[in-house]
CSV table of C-alpha atoms in Angstrom, one decimal:
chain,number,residue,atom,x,y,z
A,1,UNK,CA,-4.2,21.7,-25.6
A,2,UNK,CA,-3.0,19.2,-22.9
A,3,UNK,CA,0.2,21.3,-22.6
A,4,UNK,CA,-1.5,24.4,-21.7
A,5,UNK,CA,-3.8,22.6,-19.3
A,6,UNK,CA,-0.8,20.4,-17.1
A,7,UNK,CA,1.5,24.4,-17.6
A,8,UNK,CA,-0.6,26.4,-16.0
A,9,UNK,CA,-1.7,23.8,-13.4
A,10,UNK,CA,2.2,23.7,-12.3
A,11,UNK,CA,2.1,27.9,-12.4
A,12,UNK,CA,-0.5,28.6,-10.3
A,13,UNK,CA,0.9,25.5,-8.0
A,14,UNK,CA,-2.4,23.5,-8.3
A,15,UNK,CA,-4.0,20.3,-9.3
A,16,UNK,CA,-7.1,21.0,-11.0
A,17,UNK,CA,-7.0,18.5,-14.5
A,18,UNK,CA,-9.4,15.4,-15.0
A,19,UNK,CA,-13.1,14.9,-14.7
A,20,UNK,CA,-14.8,13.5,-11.8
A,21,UNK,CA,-18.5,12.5,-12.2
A,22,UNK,CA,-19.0,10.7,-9.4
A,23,UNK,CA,-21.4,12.5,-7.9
A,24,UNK,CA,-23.0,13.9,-10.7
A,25,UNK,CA,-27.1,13.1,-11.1
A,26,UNK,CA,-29.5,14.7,-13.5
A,27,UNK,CA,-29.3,18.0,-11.4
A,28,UNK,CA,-25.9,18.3,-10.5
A,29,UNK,CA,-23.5,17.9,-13.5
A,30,UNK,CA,-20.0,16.4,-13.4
A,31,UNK,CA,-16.7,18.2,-12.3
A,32,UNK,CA,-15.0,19.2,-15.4
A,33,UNK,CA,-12.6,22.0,-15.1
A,34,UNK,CA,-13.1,25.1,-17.7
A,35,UNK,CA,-10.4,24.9,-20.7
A,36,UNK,CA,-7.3,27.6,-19.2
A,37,UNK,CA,-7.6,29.1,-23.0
A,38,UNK,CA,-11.1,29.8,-22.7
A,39,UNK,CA,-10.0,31.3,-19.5
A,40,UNK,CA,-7.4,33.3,-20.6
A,41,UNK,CA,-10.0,35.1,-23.2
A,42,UNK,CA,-12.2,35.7,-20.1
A,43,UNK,CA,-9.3,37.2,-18.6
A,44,UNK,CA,-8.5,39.4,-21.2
A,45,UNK,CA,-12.0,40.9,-22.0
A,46,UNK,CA,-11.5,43.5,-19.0
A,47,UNK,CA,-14.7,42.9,-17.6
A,48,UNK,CA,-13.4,41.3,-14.8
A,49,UNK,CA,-10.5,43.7,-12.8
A,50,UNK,CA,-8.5,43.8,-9.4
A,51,UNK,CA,-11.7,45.6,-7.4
A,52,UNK,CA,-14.3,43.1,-8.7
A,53,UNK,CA,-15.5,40.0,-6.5
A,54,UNK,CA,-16.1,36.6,-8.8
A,55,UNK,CA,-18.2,33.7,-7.8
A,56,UNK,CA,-18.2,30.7,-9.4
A,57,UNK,CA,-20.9,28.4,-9.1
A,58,UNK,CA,-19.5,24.5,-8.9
A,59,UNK,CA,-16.3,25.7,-8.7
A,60,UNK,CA,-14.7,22.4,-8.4
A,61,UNK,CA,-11.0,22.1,-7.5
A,62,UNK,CA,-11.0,25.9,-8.1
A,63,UNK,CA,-9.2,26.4,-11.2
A,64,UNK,CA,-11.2,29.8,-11.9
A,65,UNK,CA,-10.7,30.7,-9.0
A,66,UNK,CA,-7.1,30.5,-8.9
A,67,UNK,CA,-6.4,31.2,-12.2
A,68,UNK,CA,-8.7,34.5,-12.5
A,69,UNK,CA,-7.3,36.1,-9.4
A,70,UNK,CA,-3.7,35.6,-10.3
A,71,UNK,CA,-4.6,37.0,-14.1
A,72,UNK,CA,-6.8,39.6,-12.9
A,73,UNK,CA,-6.3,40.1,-9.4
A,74,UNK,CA,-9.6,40.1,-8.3
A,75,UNK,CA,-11.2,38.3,-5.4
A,76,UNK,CA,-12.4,35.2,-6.2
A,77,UNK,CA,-15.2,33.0,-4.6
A,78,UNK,CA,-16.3,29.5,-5.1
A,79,UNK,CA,-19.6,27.1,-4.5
A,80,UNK,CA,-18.8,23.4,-4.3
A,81,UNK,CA,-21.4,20.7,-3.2
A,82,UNK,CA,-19.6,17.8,-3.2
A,83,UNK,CA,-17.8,17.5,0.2
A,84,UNK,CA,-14.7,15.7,-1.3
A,85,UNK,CA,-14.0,18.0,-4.3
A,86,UNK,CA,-14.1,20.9,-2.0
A,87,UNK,CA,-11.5,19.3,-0.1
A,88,UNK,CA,-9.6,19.4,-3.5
A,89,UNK,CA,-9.6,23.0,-3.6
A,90,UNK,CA,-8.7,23.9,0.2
A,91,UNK,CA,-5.3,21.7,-0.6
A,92,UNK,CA,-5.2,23.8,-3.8
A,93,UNK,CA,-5.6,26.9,-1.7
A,94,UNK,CA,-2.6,25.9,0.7
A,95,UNK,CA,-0.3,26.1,-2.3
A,96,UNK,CA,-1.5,28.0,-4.9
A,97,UNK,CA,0.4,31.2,-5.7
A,98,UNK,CA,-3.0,33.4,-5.5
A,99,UNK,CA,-4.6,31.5,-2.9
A,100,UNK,CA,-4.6,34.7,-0.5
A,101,UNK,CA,-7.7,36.5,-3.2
A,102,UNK,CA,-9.5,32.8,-3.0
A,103,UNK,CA,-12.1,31.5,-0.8
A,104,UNK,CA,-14.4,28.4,-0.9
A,105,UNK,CA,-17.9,27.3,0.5
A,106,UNK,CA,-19.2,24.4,0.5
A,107,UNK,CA,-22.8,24.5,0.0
A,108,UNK,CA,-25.6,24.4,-2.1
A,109,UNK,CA,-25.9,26.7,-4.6
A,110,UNK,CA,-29.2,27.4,-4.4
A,111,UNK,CA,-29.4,27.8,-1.0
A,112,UNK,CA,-26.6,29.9,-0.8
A,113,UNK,CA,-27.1,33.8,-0.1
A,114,UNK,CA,-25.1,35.9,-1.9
A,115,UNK,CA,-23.0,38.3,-0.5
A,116,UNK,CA,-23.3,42.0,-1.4
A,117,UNK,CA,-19.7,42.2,-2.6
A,118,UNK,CA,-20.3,39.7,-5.2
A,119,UNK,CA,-20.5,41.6,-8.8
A,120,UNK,CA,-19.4,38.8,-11.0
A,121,UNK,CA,-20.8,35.3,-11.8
A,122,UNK,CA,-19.4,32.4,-13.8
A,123,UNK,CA,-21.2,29.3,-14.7
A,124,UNK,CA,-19.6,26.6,-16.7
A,125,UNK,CA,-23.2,24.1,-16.8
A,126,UNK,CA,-22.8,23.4,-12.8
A,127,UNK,CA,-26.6,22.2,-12.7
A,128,UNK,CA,-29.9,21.3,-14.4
A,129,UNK,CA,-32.0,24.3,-15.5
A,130,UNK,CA,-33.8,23.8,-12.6
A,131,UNK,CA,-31.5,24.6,-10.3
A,132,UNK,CA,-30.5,27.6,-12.4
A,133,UNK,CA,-33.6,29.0,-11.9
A,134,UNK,CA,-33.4,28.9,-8.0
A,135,UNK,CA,-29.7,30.3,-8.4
A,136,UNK,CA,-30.9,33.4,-10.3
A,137,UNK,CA,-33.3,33.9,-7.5
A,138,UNK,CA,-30.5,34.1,-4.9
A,139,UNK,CA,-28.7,36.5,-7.2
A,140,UNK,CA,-31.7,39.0,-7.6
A,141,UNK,CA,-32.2,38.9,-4.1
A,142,UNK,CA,-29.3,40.0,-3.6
A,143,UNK,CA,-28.9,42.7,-6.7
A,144,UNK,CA,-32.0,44.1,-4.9
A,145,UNK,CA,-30.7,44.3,-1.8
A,146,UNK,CA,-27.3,46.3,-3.2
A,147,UNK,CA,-28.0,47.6,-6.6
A,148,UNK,CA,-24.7,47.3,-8.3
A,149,UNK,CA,-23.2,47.1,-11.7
A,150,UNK,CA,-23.1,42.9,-12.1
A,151,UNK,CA,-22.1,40.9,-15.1
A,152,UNK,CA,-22.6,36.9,-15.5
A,153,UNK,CA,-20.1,34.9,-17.5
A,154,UNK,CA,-21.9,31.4,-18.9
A,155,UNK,CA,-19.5,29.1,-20.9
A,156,UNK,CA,-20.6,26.5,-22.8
A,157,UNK,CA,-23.8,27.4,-22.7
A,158,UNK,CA,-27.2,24.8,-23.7
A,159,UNK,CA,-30.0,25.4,-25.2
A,160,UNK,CA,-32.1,24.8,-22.1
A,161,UNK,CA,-29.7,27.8,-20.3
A,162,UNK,CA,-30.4,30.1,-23.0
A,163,UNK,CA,-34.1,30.0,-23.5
A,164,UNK,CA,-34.3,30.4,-19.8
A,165,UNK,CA,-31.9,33.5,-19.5
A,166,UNK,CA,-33.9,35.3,-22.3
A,167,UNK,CA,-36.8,35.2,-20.2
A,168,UNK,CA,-35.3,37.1,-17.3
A,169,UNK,CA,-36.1,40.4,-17.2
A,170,UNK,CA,-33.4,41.5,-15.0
A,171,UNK,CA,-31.1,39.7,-17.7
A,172,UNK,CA,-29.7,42.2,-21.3
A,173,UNK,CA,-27.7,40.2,-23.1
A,174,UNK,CA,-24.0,42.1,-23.6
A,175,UNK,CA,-21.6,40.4,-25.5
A,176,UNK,CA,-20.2,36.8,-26.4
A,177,UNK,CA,-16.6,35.3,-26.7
A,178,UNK,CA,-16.4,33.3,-29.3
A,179,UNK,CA,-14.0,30.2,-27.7
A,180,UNK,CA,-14.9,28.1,-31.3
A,181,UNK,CA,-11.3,28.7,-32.7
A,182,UNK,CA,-9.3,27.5,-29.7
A,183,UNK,CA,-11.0,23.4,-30.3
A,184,UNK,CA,-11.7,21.1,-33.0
A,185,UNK,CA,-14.4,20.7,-34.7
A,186,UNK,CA,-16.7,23.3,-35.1
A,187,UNK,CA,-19.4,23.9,-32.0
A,188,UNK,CA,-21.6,26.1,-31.6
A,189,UNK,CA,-21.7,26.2,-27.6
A,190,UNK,CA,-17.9,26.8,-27.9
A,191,UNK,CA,-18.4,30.4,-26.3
A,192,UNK,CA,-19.0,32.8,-23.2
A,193,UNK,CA,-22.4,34.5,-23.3
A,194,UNK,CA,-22.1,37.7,-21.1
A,195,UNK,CA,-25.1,39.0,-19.9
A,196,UNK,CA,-25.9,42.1,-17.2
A,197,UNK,CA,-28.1,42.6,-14.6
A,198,UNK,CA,-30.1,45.8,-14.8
């Protein structure tokens, strides 16, 4: 697993492995970047293409970001709060080998207005539920706005994330990727839920 992880790192010309919690509290959750085999089964579900626009919400040192537009070739957008993490991922963008389809902000997600263009969203647990809920608002607001076909990617989904996305109406649940063969042991959250907005 390790190999795969420190390989693609030195492909795409970035730095994205380890876990940094340092600014993690019971809303905001630690950075830990999303598995590259779980993203390579993201890539390959051909949902996400060259004319879509991602945004990933605590996107860390950018990893999806970088890795998802050099697969797909898609635009790719990330949401970082922590000041020094984002720093991580504009020295990522000076090297990485898709860093021209990348962009970062550094901002709250739930304060952040999303732009029309947007038409893909990935969540790997970023926040608390709470903040989720405030984050769905922002994306509504702007699905109103610019009706457009949208899909939302959550990996590693918790329980708390899942009874809240069955209550929104806006929300049909599409399809899962099971991730559970890629790790040991044998859990159940090992997987992409896919839902769309209608």
């Amino acid at each position: 697993m390790q190999d795969s992880e420190t390989t693609w790192d030195k492909l795409l010309q970035i730095k994205t492995t380890g876990r940094d919690d340092s600014n993690a509290n019971q809303y905001r959750y630690p950075y830990e970047p999303t598995p590259y085999s779980v993203l390579e089964l993201l890539a390959n579900s051909g949902l996400i293409r060259k004319k879509d626009v991602v945004l990933d919400y605590g996107s860390g040192k950018g990893r999806v970001e970088f890795f998802l537009s050099y697969q797909t070739k898609a635009s790719t957008l990330g949401i970082e709060y922590d000041e020094r993490i984002y720093q991580g991922a504009l020295e990522n963008r000076k090297m990485a080998v898709s860093g021209a389809r990348t962009e970062f902000v550094a901002a709250r997600a739930e304060e952040y207005e999303v732009p029309e263009i947007v038409n893909r969203f990935y969540f790997f647990n970023p926040f608390s539920v709470e903040l989720l809920r405030k984050v769905m608002a922002r994306i509504l607001e702007s699905y109103y706005e610019n009706p457009r076909e949208a899909f939302l990617f959550f990996y590693y989904p918790s329980e708390e994330y899942i009874s809240y996305l069955m209550t929104v109406d806006e929300l049909e649940f599409y399809d899962e990727i099971d991730c559970g063969d890629l790790f040991e042991g044998n859990d159940s959250r090992e997987r992409i839920l896919i839902f769309m907005l209608h």
